[in-house]
C-alpha cells in the first residue's frame, strides 16, 4: 500500500512539474517569438513591461482575461465554447508520454522521468495530433462566419494531408528501434541519433510538423490577407487566448516529438539529461521562429500538391528502402 | 469491477449512437459519433488490446470522421436556436463525456498496461466466427441488408436533386 501511495505521489509531482514548466514555457515562447521576429525585422520587439519586456506574457494574460468574451449571435454556442478547449487539451495531453530526462536513481528506486511510459506512446501522440483537427474545424464551423469556415476547412485539409506524411516519416524510426514506446526509441539512439540514421525521414518529418502546426510557410488557414484570421476570426478574450496558447503548446509538443524521435531525446555529453532535452526542444522552436521570419507563404494549391505529390511518395519510398536495408543487414 | 466498467462503457456507446442518430444538426451527430468511437476504443482497451484502441482513435475518430465533418461543414447548417443556453441542452453531452472520462481514468489507474483485464471474454477467431455466423447469423444478415438499403437510398437521394430541367436555370 505504501508503495502504491509513493508511486501516486511521484506521479502527481511529475505532473505538476511538467504542467508548470510547459505552460510557462508556452507563455515565454510567445515573448521569444515576438522578440526574435522583431530582431530579424530590425526592430526591438516588446521591451516596455518589466526588464527587457520579460513580464510581457503576464500583461498579455491579464489583458486577455479582462476582455469581453464575445459569442456571435448565430453561432452554435456550445460547440463554439468547446473548440478552443479541444485545441489546448490535445496539446497538453501529449506531454504525458514524452520522456524528458534519464531515469533518476533515488533511495534505491529507479524513477522513470516520464509521466506514463505507454507501450503505444507513439500511436498515442499520433492520435492526439489527429484529434487536434477537431478544435480548429469545430471552431471554424461554429462561428457561422465565412472566413472562419474557410479557415477551418483549409486547416482540416492541410492537417490531414500532412499527418499522413508525418506518419510515414515515423515508420522507419519504429522499424529501427522496433518499438512504439518513446523510452525504447530514445534508448535505441544512444550512439547515433535517428536524424543521421534516417536523414530523409527527418527532413519529411520536419516539413510535416511545420505544416501540422500551421506556421509560416504553411499558415494558409489563418492567412491574414485573405481570411482575416481564419478559424479564430470570431473569437475574443481568453477563448482566443486558448487557441493561441494551444498553438504555442503545439510548437513545444512538436519540438519534443522531433527531439525524441530524431534528435536522440535526452542523450548528450557533459550536461544533465534534462538540460539536453530542453536545449534540443528550444533549438527546434528557435528554428521554427527563424523559418517564420525568413520564408514567404505558400499558395494553397502548392501546399496540397507538395504534401500529396512529393512528401507522401518520398515517405513511402523511404520506408521501402529502409525495410530493404534492414532486411539485407539481417 | 472490469465487468461493471464493460457494461457502463457499452451503455455510453449505445447512448451516444442513439443521440447521433436522432440529432437534427449533422455536426452534432458527428460529435456524438466521435464520442461513441471513444467509448468503443476504451472497450478495446478493457479487453486488453491497447493497439487496437489506438488505431480506433487514429483511423476512425481522427481520419474517417474528419472526412465526414469536412463534407458536412460544406453543407448549409441549420441556424442554431437560441434556447441552447438551457441546462437540458448541454446536460446529456456533459454527463456522457464526463462518465466516459471517469471510466477512462478508472481504467488507466486499474491497469495501465492493459494486460487482459477481462480474461473470461477471450475467444479464438474460430469461436468468434462460429458465434457470429451461427448464433447471430440473422443479425449479421439484417445489418448487411441495412447497409445495402443505405447505399441504394443515398444513390436515390443523390439522383433526385440533379438539375433535370431548364426551368431551374432560367
Short mmCIF file of C-alpha atoms in Angstrom, two decimals:
data_model
loop_
_atom_site.label_atom_id
_atom_site.label_comp_id
_atom_site.label_asym_id
_atom_site.label_seq_id
_atom_site.Cartn_x
_atom_site.Cartn_y
_atom_site.Cartn_z
CA UNK A 1 0.00 0.00 0.00
CA UNK A 2 2.85 2.32 0.91
CA UNK A 3 4.45 1.59 -2.44
CA UNK A 4 1.28 2.43 -4.33
CA UNK A 5 0.92 5.68 -2.40
CA UNK A 6 4.54 6.60 -3.15
CA UNK A 7 4.06 5.92 -6.86
CA UNK A 8 0.92 8.06 -6.81
CA UNK A 9 2.72 10.95 -5.08
CA UNK A 10 5.58 10.70 -7.56
CA UNK A 11 3.16 10.86 -10.49
CA UNK A 12 1.45 13.92 -9.02
CA UNK A 13 4.83 15.64 -8.52
CA UNK A 14 5.87 14.83 -12.08
CA UNK A 15 2.51 16.06 -13.39
CA UNK A 16 2.88 19.35 -11.53
CA UNK A 17 6.44 19.84 -12.71
CA UNK A 18 5.66 19.11 -16.35
CA UNK A 19 2.48 21.17 -16.41
CA UNK A 20 4.13 24.17 -14.74
CA UNK A 21 7.20 24.04 -16.96
CA UNK A 22 5.26 23.54 -20.16
CA UNK A 23 2.69 26.29 -19.51
CA UNK A 24 5.27 28.88 -18.54
CA UNK A 25 7.44 27.79 -21.46
CA UNK A 26 4.48 28.33 -23.79
CA UNK A 27 3.91 31.81 -22.38
CA UNK A 28 7.56 32.74 -22.83
CA UNK A 29 7.62 31.15 -26.27
CA UNK A 30 5.20 33.88 -27.34
CA UNK A 31 7.57 36.53 -26.00
CA UNK A 32 10.59 34.80 -27.57
CA UNK A 33 8.85 34.66 -30.93
CA UNK A 34 7.97 38.37 -30.81
CA UNK A 35 11.49 39.31 -29.69
CA UNK A 36 13.29 37.17 -32.26
CA UNK A 37 10.97 38.18 -35.09
CA UNK A 38 11.48 41.81 -34.06
CA UNK A 39 15.26 41.45 -34.19
CA UNK A 40 15.04 39.75 -37.59
CA UNK A 41 12.99 42.69 -38.86
CA UNK A 42 15.36 45.32 -37.40
CA UNK A 43 13.11 46.36 -34.52
CA UNK A 44 13.21 45.77 -30.78
CA UNK A 45 10.09 43.78 -30.08
CA UNK A 46 8.23 44.16 -26.76
CA UNK A 47 10.55 45.85 -24.22
CA UNK A 48 8.31 48.02 -22.01
CA UNK A 49 6.86 45.62 -19.43
CA UNK A 50 9.48 44.71 -16.86
CA UNK A 51 13.21 44.35 -17.57
CA UNK A 52 13.75 43.54 -21.29
CA UNK A 53 9.99 43.08 -21.61
CA UNK A 54 10.17 39.90 -19.54
CA UNK A 55 6.79 40.47 -17.89
CA UNK A 56 5.02 40.88 -21.24
CA UNK A 57 3.34 37.41 -21.12
CA UNK A 58 1.80 38.32 -17.76
CA UNK A 59 0.49 41.60 -19.15
CA UNK A 60 -0.93 39.76 -22.17
CA UNK A 61 -2.65 37.26 -19.92
CA UNK A 62 -4.28 39.99 -17.82
CA UNK A 63 -5.40 41.78 -20.97
CA UNK A 64 -6.95 38.62 -22.44
CA UNK A 65 -8.71 37.75 -19.18
CA UNK A 66 -10.21 41.22 -18.89
CA UNK A 67 -11.53 41.37 -22.45
CA UNK A 68 -15.16 40.71 -23.22
CA UNK A 69 -15.94 37.16 -24.28
CA UNK A 70 -17.98 37.66 -27.44
CA UNK A 71 -20.11 34.91 -28.91
CA UNK A 72 -21.69 35.65 -32.31
CA UNK A 73 -25.48 35.65 -32.24
CA UNK A 74 -25.97 32.91 -34.81
CA UNK A 75 -23.07 30.81 -33.54
CA UNK A 76 -23.55 27.30 -32.26
CA UNK A 77 -22.96 28.25 -28.62
CA UNK A 78 -21.69 25.06 -27.07
CA UNK A 79 -19.56 23.91 -29.94
CA UNK A 80 -18.16 27.44 -30.15
CA UNK A 81 -17.21 27.31 -26.49
CA UNK A 82 -15.83 23.77 -26.72
CA UNK A 83 -13.49 24.24 -29.70
CA UNK A 84 -10.68 26.25 -28.04
CA UNK A 85 -10.64 23.78 -25.16
CA UNK A 86 -10.14 20.85 -27.55
CA UNK A 87 -7.23 22.71 -29.14
CA UNK A 88 -5.48 23.29 -25.82
CA UNK A 89 -6.25 19.96 -24.19
CA UNK A 90 -4.98 17.82 -27.08
CA UNK A 91 -1.72 19.77 -26.98
CA UNK A 92 -1.40 19.44 -23.18
CA UNK A 93 -2.20 15.72 -23.07
CA UNK A 94 0.69 14.93 -25.38
CA UNK A 95 3.22 15.65 -22.63
CA UNK A 96 2.02 12.62 -20.69
CA UNK A 97 4.13 10.20 -22.73
CA UNK A 98 7.21 12.29 -23.52
CA UNK A 99 10.31 11.19 -21.55
CA UNK A 100 12.11 14.38 -20.59
CA UNK A 101 15.19 13.07 -18.76
CA UNK A 102 17.21 9.97 -17.95
CA UNK A 103 15.68 7.73 -15.24
CA UNK A 104 16.51 9.05 -11.78
CA UNK A 105 18.05 6.76 -9.14
CA UNK A 106 16.87 7.90 -5.73
CA UNK A 107 16.95 5.96 -2.42
CA UNK A 108 17.42 2.67 -4.25
CA UNK A 109 14.43 3.27 -6.53
CA UNK A 110 14.50 3.90 -10.24
CA UNK A 111 12.13 6.71 -11.17
CA UNK A 112 11.40 6.96 -14.89
CA UNK A 113 11.32 10.62 -15.93
CA UNK A 114 8.11 10.31 -17.88
CA UNK A 115 4.57 10.57 -16.55
CA UNK A 116 3.30 7.42 -18.26
CA UNK A 117 5.53 5.13 -20.29
CA UNK A 118 2.81 3.86 -22.60
CA UNK A 119 3.88 0.96 -24.79
CA UNK A 120 1.93 2.53 -27.65
CA UNK A 121 3.22 6.01 -26.81
CA UNK A 122 3.94 6.95 -30.38
CA UNK A 123 0.45 5.99 -31.51
CA UNK A 124 -0.95 8.00 -28.60
CA UNK A 125 0.87 11.07 -29.91
CA UNK A 126 -0.40 10.45 -33.44
CA UNK A 127 -3.95 10.02 -32.12
CA UNK A 128 -3.76 13.32 -30.24
CA UNK A 129 -2.41 15.17 -33.24
CA UNK A 130 -5.23 13.81 -35.37
CA UNK A 131 -7.79 14.84 -32.73
CA UNK A 132 -6.35 18.35 -32.65
CA UNK A 133 -8.00 18.86 -36.04
CA UNK A 134 -11.40 18.90 -34.32
CA UNK A 135 -10.64 22.02 -32.29
CA UNK A 136 -9.82 24.01 -35.40
CA UNK A 137 -12.59 22.58 -37.56
CA UNK A 138 -15.34 22.96 -34.98
CA UNK A 139 -14.16 26.45 -34.07
CA UNK A 140 -14.36 27.44 -37.72
CA UNK A 141 -17.75 25.85 -38.24
CA UNK A 142 -19.45 27.03 -35.05
CA UNK A 143 -18.59 30.70 -35.65
CA UNK A 144 -21.03 30.81 -38.59
CA UNK A 145 -18.78 33.15 -40.49
CA UNK A 146 -17.44 32.58 -43.98
CA UNK A 147 -13.88 33.49 -43.09
CA UNK A 148 -13.89 31.13 -40.12
CA UNK A 149 -15.45 28.32 -42.13
CA UNK A 150 -12.92 28.64 -44.94
CA UNK A 151 -10.07 28.83 -42.45
CA UNK A 152 -11.39 25.74 -40.66
CA UNK A 153 -11.77 23.80 -43.90
CA UNK A 154 -8.27 24.71 -45.04
CA UNK A 155 -6.79 23.78 -41.67
CA UNK A 156 -8.58 20.42 -41.75
CA UNK A 157 -7.43 19.52 -45.23
CA UNK A 158 -3.89 20.62 -44.52
CA UNK A 159 -3.57 18.84 -41.19
CA UNK A 160 -5.00 15.58 -42.53
CA UNK A 161 -2.71 15.61 -45.56
CA UNK A 162 0.44 16.32 -43.64
CA UNK A 163 -0.43 13.91 -40.86
CA UNK A 164 -0.07 11.19 -43.45
CA UNK A 165 3.44 12.34 -44.38
CA UNK A 166 4.26 12.64 -40.68
CA UNK A 167 3.09 9.07 -40.01
CA UNK A 168 5.08 7.75 -42.95
CA UNK A 169 8.21 9.53 -41.72
CA UNK A 170 7.86 7.89 -38.31
CA UNK A 171 7.70 4.34 -39.70
CA UNK A 172 11.49 3.97 -40.37
CA UNK A 173 12.16 5.11 -36.79
CA UNK A 174 9.82 2.45 -35.43
CA UNK A 175 11.42 -0.12 -37.73
CA UNK A 176 14.93 0.51 -36.49
CA UNK A 177 14.04 0.80 -32.80
CA UNK A 178 11.40 -1.97 -33.01
CA UNK A 179 9.07 -0.34 -30.51
CA UNK A 180 6.23 2.17 -30.22
CA UNK A 181 7.38 3.18 -26.74
CA UNK A 182 9.13 6.54 -26.70
CA UNK A 183 11.52 5.38 -23.96
CA UNK A 184 12.66 2.49 -26.15
CA UNK A 185 13.03 4.79 -29.14
CA UNK A 186 15.31 7.09 -27.13
CA UNK A 187 17.27 4.10 -25.82
CA UNK A 188 17.87 2.97 -29.41
CA UNK A 189 19.50 6.32 -30.20
CA UNK A 190 22.18 6.16 -27.52
CA UNK A 191 25.05 6.04 -30.01
CA UNK A 192 23.58 7.66 -33.11
CA UNK A 193 20.53 9.96 -33.34
CA UNK A 194 17.91 8.93 -35.86
CA UNK A 195 18.37 12.20 -37.77
CA UNK A 196 21.67 10.80 -39.10
CA UNK A 197 20.42 7.25 -39.48
CA UNK A 198 17.26 8.31 -41.38
CA UNK A 199 18.03 11.70 -42.94
CA UNK A 200 15.17 11.64 -45.45
CA UNK A 201 12.59 10.69 -42.82
CA UNK A 202 13.97 13.50 -40.64
CA UNK A 203 13.52 16.02 -43.45
CA UNK A 204 9.96 14.86 -44.23
CA UNK A 205 9.08 14.94 -40.55
CA UNK A 206 10.37 18.49 -40.06
CA UNK A 207 8.37 19.78 -43.03
CA UNK A 208 5.27 17.84 -41.97
CA UNK A 209 5.28 19.14 -38.40
CA UNK A 210 5.76 22.66 -39.69
CA UNK A 211 2.58 22.23 -41.71
CA UNK A 212 0.90 20.45 -38.81
CA UNK A 213 1.49 23.44 -36.53
CA UNK A 214 0.01 25.75 -39.21
CA UNK A 215 3.03 28.08 -39.17
CA UNK A 216 4.62 30.05 -41.97
CA UNK A 217 5.31 28.95 -44.72
CA UNK A 218 2.22 26.77 -44.22
CA UNK A 219 -0.05 29.26 -42.44
CA UNK A 220 -2.79 29.21 -45.07
CA UNK A 221 -5.61 28.54 -42.52
CA UNK A 222 -5.00 31.94 -40.93
CA UNK A 223 -3.66 33.89 -43.90
CA UNK A 224 -4.38 37.46 -42.76
CA UNK A 225 -4.61 38.99 -46.21
CA UNK A 226 -7.40 36.70 -47.38
CA UNK A 227 -9.17 35.23 -44.34
CA UNK A 228 -8.84 37.93 -41.64
CA UNK A 229 -7.64 35.42 -39.02
CA UNK A 230 -9.01 32.11 -40.31
CA UNK A 231 -10.80 29.81 -37.90
CA UNK A 232 -10.41 32.10 -34.87
CA UNK A 233 -11.73 35.27 -36.52
CA UNK A 234 -14.80 35.44 -34.26
CA UNK A 235 -13.04 34.57 -31.02
CA UNK A 236 -12.10 37.13 -28.42
CA UNK A 237 -10.74 37.30 -24.90
CA UNK A 238 -9.47 34.15 -23.24
CA UNK A 239 -11.13 31.85 -25.78
CA UNK A 240 -8.86 33.31 -28.41
CA UNK A 241 -6.13 33.06 -25.81
CA UNK A 242 -6.72 29.33 -25.54
CA UNK A 243 -6.33 28.86 -29.29
CA UNK A 244 -3.19 30.97 -29.08
CA UNK A 245 -1.71 29.07 -26.14
CA UNK A 246 -2.69 25.80 -27.80
CA UNK A 247 -0.69 26.82 -30.84
CA UNK A 248 2.43 27.50 -28.81
CA UNK A 249 1.95 24.37 -26.73
CA UNK A 250 1.74 22.53 -30.00
CA UNK A 251 5.03 24.10 -31.03
CA UNK A 252 6.65 22.68 -27.89
CA UNK A 253 4.96 19.28 -28.36
CA UNK A 254 6.20 19.01 -31.93
CA UNK A 255 9.66 20.16 -30.86
CA UNK A 256 9.65 17.47 -28.17
CA UNK A 257 8.46 14.87 -30.70
CA UNK A 258 11.26 15.82 -33.09
CA UNK A 259 13.74 15.63 -30.21
CA UNK A 260 12.53 12.23 -29.02
CA UNK A 261 12.17 10.63 -32.45
CA UNK A 262 15.12 12.05 -34.36
CA UNK A 263 17.50 14.07 -32.20
CA UNK A 264 18.35 11.43 -29.62
CA UNK A 265 16.00 12.56 -26.84
CA UNK A 266 17.80 13.45 -23.63
CA UNK A 267 21.11 11.83 -24.65
CA UNK A 268 24.08 14.17 -24.73
CA UNK A 269 27.55 14.64 -23.23
CA UNK A 270 28.54 16.54 -20.04
CA UNK A 271 25.29 18.38 -19.18
CA UNK A 272 22.47 16.71 -17.20
CA UNK A 273 19.87 15.00 -19.36
CA UNK A 274 17.04 17.47 -18.61
CA UNK A 275 19.23 20.30 -19.90
CA UNK A 276 19.93 18.44 -23.14
CA UNK A 277 16.24 17.80 -23.63
CA UNK A 278 15.36 21.47 -23.06
CA UNK A 279 18.21 22.68 -25.30
CA UNK A 280 17.04 20.47 -28.14
CA UNK A 281 13.36 21.39 -27.80
CA UNK A 282 14.11 25.11 -27.60
CA UNK A 283 16.53 24.79 -30.51
CA UNK A 284 13.78 23.30 -32.64
CA UNK A 285 11.41 26.06 -31.55
CA UNK A 286 14.02 28.69 -32.47
CA UNK A 287 14.41 27.06 -35.88
CA UNK A 288 10.65 27.31 -36.40
CA UNK A 289 10.64 31.00 -35.47
CA UNK A 290 13.62 31.56 -37.76
CA UNK A 291 11.78 29.92 -40.66
CA UNK A 292 8.76 32.12 -39.94
CA UNK A 293 10.96 35.21 -40.14
CA UNK A 294 12.54 34.11 -43.40
CA UNK A 295 10.11 32.22 -45.62
CA UNK A 296 7.17 33.58 -47.65
CA UNK A 297 3.79 31.85 -47.51
CA UNK A 298 2.94 29.09 -49.99
CA UNK A 299 -0.10 29.15 -52.23
CA UNK A 300 -2.81 26.73 -51.14
CA UNK A 301 -2.65 24.50 -54.24
CA UNK A 302 1.14 24.40 -53.96
CA UNK A 303 0.78 23.34 -50.36
CA UNK A 304 -1.57 20.45 -51.11
CA UNK A 305 0.38 19.36 -54.19
CA UNK A 306 3.63 19.39 -52.22
CA UNK A 307 2.10 17.25 -49.49
CA UNK A 308 0.44 14.64 -51.68
CA UNK A 309 2.72 14.52 -54.73
CA UNK A 310 6.14 14.90 -53.12
CA UNK A 311 6.16 14.18 -49.39
CA UNK A 312 3.88 11.11 -49.38
CA UNK A 313 5.59 9.27 -52.28
CA UNK A 314 9.01 10.13 -50.81
CA UNK A 315 7.89 8.81 -47.44
CA UNK A 316 6.68 5.55 -48.98
CA UNK A 317 9.92 5.16 -50.94
CA UNK A 318 11.90 5.82 -47.79
CA UNK A 319 10.03 3.07 -45.95
CA UNK A 320 10.74 0.65 -48.79
CA UNK A 321 14.46 1.45 -48.86
CA UNK A 322 14.77 1.30 -45.08
CA UNK A 323 12.95 -2.02 -44.93
CA UNK A 324 15.14 -3.47 -47.69
CA UNK A 325 18.26 -2.27 -45.92
CA UNK A 326 17.18 -3.67 -42.56
CA UNK A 327 16.32 -6.98 -44.21
CA UNK A 328 19.66 -7.13 -46.01
CA UNK A 329 21.54 -6.42 -42.80
CA UNK A 330 19.52 -9.11 -41.05
CA UNK B 1 -15.18 -4.24 -11.37
CA UNK B 2 -13.96 -4.71 -15.00
CA UNK B 3 -17.29 -6.28 -15.86
CA UNK B 4 -19.14 -3.31 -14.41
CA UNK B 5 -16.92 -0.95 -16.44
CA UNK B 6 -17.65 -3.01 -19.53
CA UNK B 7 -21.39 -2.51 -19.13
CA UNK B 8 -21.05 1.21 -18.37
CA UNK B 9 -18.88 1.72 -21.45
CA UNK B 10 -21.25 -0.32 -23.59
CA UNK B 11 -24.15 1.82 -22.34
CA UNK B 12 -22.25 5.01 -23.16
CA UNK B 13 -21.51 3.71 -26.65
CA UNK B 14 -25.14 2.85 -27.28
CA UNK B 15 -26.47 6.11 -25.84
CA UNK B 16 -24.13 8.24 -27.93
CA UNK B 17 -25.01 6.29 -31.04
CA UNK B 18 -28.72 6.78 -30.40
CA UNK B 19 -28.15 10.51 -29.81
CA UNK B 20 -26.09 10.61 -33.01
CA UNK B 21 -28.97 9.13 -34.98
CA UNK B 22 -31.59 11.47 -33.53
CA UNK B 23 -29.76 14.81 -33.87
CA UNK B 24 -31.09 17.23 -36.47
CA UNK B 25 -27.83 19.13 -36.73
CA UNK B 26 -25.35 16.96 -38.70
CA UNK B 27 -22.27 18.37 -36.95
CA UNK B 28 -23.72 17.47 -33.56
CA UNK B 29 -24.38 13.99 -34.91
CA UNK B 30 -20.73 13.71 -35.91
CA UNK B 31 -19.67 14.79 -32.42
CA UNK B 32 -21.83 12.11 -30.80
CA UNK B 33 -20.47 9.51 -33.19
CA UNK B 34 -16.90 10.50 -32.29
CA UNK B 35 -17.91 10.13 -28.66
CA UNK B 36 -19.22 6.63 -29.36
CA UNK B 37 -15.95 5.77 -31.07
CA UNK B 38 -14.05 6.92 -28.00
CA UNK B 39 -16.13 4.67 -25.76
CA UNK B 40 -15.51 1.82 -28.19
CA UNK B 41 -11.76 2.45 -28.02
CA UNK B 42 -11.94 2.24 -24.23
CA UNK B 43 -13.79 -1.07 -24.59
CA UNK B 44 -10.93 -2.40 -26.72
CA UNK B 45 -8.52 -1.21 -24.05
CA UNK B 46 -10.57 -3.01 -21.42
CA UNK B 47 -10.39 -6.21 -23.45
CA UNK B 48 -6.60 -5.99 -23.44
CA UNK B 49 -5.98 -4.55 -26.91
CA UNK B 50 -4.38 -1.12 -26.46
CA UNK B 51 -3.01 -1.20 -30.01
CA UNK B 52 -6.48 -1.67 -31.45
CA UNK B 53 -7.76 1.13 -29.19
CA UNK B 54 -5.08 3.48 -30.53
CA UNK B 55 -5.87 2.56 -34.13
CA UNK B 56 -9.56 3.06 -33.46
CA UNK B 57 -8.90 6.66 -32.39
CA UNK B 58 -6.35 7.42 -35.12
CA UNK B 59 -8.27 5.91 -38.02
CA UNK B 60 -11.93 6.30 -37.14
CA UNK B 61 -12.06 9.36 -34.89
CA UNK B 62 -9.02 11.06 -36.39
CA UNK B 63 -9.33 10.38 -40.10
CA UNK B 64 -12.68 8.99 -41.24
CA UNK B 65 -14.88 11.18 -39.06
CA UNK B 66 -12.82 14.23 -40.02
CA UNK B 67 -13.61 13.48 -43.66
CA UNK B 68 -17.31 13.22 -42.75
CA UNK B 69 -17.07 16.53 -40.93
CA UNK B 70 -15.32 18.07 -43.91
CA UNK B 71 -18.27 17.31 -46.17
CA UNK B 72 -20.87 18.24 -43.55
CA UNK B 73 -19.25 21.60 -42.89
CA UNK B 74 -19.77 22.49 -46.54
CA UNK B 75 -23.49 21.73 -46.27
CA UNK B 76 -25.51 24.69 -45.05
CA UNK B 77 -26.23 24.10 -41.39
CA UNK B 78 -29.49 24.92 -39.65
CA UNK B 79 -29.42 28.12 -37.65
CA UNK B 80 -28.64 27.33 -34.04
CA UNK B 81 -31.66 28.01 -31.86
CA UNK B 82 -31.09 30.43 -29.05
CA UNK B 83 -32.57 28.17 -26.41
CA UNK B 84 -29.22 26.41 -26.27
CA UNK B 85 -28.32 28.16 -23.04
CA UNK B 86 -30.78 25.86 -21.28
CA UNK B 87 -29.49 23.20 -18.94
CA UNK B 88 -31.32 20.40 -20.75
CA UNK B 89 -29.37 21.17 -23.91
CA UNK B 90 -25.92 20.62 -22.58
CA UNK B 91 -26.54 18.23 -19.70
CA UNK B 92 -26.73 15.00 -21.79
CA UNK B 93 -23.45 15.54 -23.66
CA UNK B 94 -21.73 16.77 -20.49
CA UNK B 95 -22.93 13.77 -18.48
CA UNK B 96 -21.95 11.35 -21.25
CA UNK B 97 -18.46 12.70 -21.75
CA UNK B 98 -17.99 13.11 -18.01
CA UNK B 99 -18.78 9.46 -17.36
CA UNK B 100 -16.52 8.46 -20.24
CA UNK B 101 -13.70 10.45 -18.67
CA UNK B 102 -14.26 8.79 -15.28
CA UNK B 103 -14.30 5.33 -16.90
CA UNK B 104 -11.11 6.09 -18.80
CA UNK B 105 -9.43 7.30 -15.62
CA UNK B 106 -10.53 4.22 -13.69
CA UNK B 107 -9.26 2.00 -16.49
CA UNK B 108 -5.84 3.65 -16.56
CA UNK B 109 -5.48 3.50 -12.78
CA UNK B 110 -6.63 -0.12 -12.59
CA UNK B 111 -4.45 -1.48 -15.34
CA UNK B 112 -2.13 0.94 -17.12
CA UNK B 113 -0.52 -1.71 -19.32
CA UNK B 114 -3.87 -3.18 -20.46
CA UNK B 115 -2.83 -6.74 -19.66
CA UNK B 116 -6.04 -8.60 -20.43
CA UNK B 117 -8.47 -7.14 -17.94
CA UNK B 118 -11.48 -9.31 -18.75
CA UNK B 119 -9.79 -12.64 -19.38
CA UNK B 120 -13.06 -14.56 -19.46
CA UNK B 121 -14.03 -12.82 -22.69
CA UNK B 122 -11.15 -14.30 -24.67
CA UNK B 123 -12.21 -16.13 -27.82
CA UNK B 124 -10.26 -17.80 -30.59
CA UNK B 125 -11.01 -16.47 -34.08
CA UNK B 126 -12.73 -19.80 -34.83
CA UNK B 127 -15.08 -19.50 -31.83
CA UNK B 128 -15.72 -15.90 -32.73
CA UNK B 129 -16.65 -16.81 -36.31
CA UNK B 130 -18.94 -19.59 -35.16
CA UNK B 131 -20.66 -17.34 -32.62
CA UNK B 132 -21.06 -14.56 -35.16
CA UNK B 133 -22.45 -16.55 -38.05
CA UNK B 134 -24.33 -19.29 -36.23
CA UNK B 135 -25.75 -17.61 -33.16
CA UNK B 136 -26.06 -14.09 -34.56
CA UNK B 137 -26.41 -15.08 -38.21
CA UNK B 138 -29.75 -13.35 -38.66
CA UNK B 139 -28.47 -10.09 -37.13
CA UNK B 140 -25.47 -10.10 -39.48
CA UNK B 141 -27.76 -10.57 -42.46
CA UNK B 142 -30.06 -7.76 -41.30
CA UNK B 143 -27.10 -5.41 -40.84
CA UNK B 144 -25.79 -6.18 -44.30
CA UNK B 145 -29.25 -5.54 -45.77
CA UNK B 146 -29.47 -2.22 -43.90
CA UNK B 147 -26.12 -1.20 -45.37
CA UNK B 148 -27.41 -2.13 -48.82
CA UNK B 149 -30.58 -0.08 -48.26
CA UNK B 150 -28.47 2.86 -47.12
CA UNK B 151 -26.34 2.66 -50.24
CA UNK B 152 -29.41 2.48 -52.51
CA UNK B 153 -31.08 5.29 -50.55
CA UNK B 154 -28.03 7.55 -50.84
CA UNK B 155 -27.94 6.85 -54.57
CA UNK B 156 -31.61 7.71 -54.90
CA UNK B 157 -31.29 10.96 -52.90
CA UNK B 158 -28.31 11.94 -55.00
CA UNK B 159 -30.31 11.38 -58.21
CA UNK B 160 -33.36 13.37 -57.19
CA UNK B 161 -31.57 16.67 -56.72
CA UNK B 162 -29.80 16.58 -60.05
CA UNK B 163 -30.75 19.69 -62.08
CA UNK B 164 -33.02 17.93 -64.54
CA UNK B 165 -34.84 20.69 -66.39
CA UNK B 166 -34.12 24.06 -67.92
CA UNK B 167 -36.64 25.83 -65.65
CA UNK B 168 -34.16 25.66 -62.79
CA UNK B 169 -31.58 27.56 -64.77
CA UNK B 170 -33.85 30.30 -66.07
#
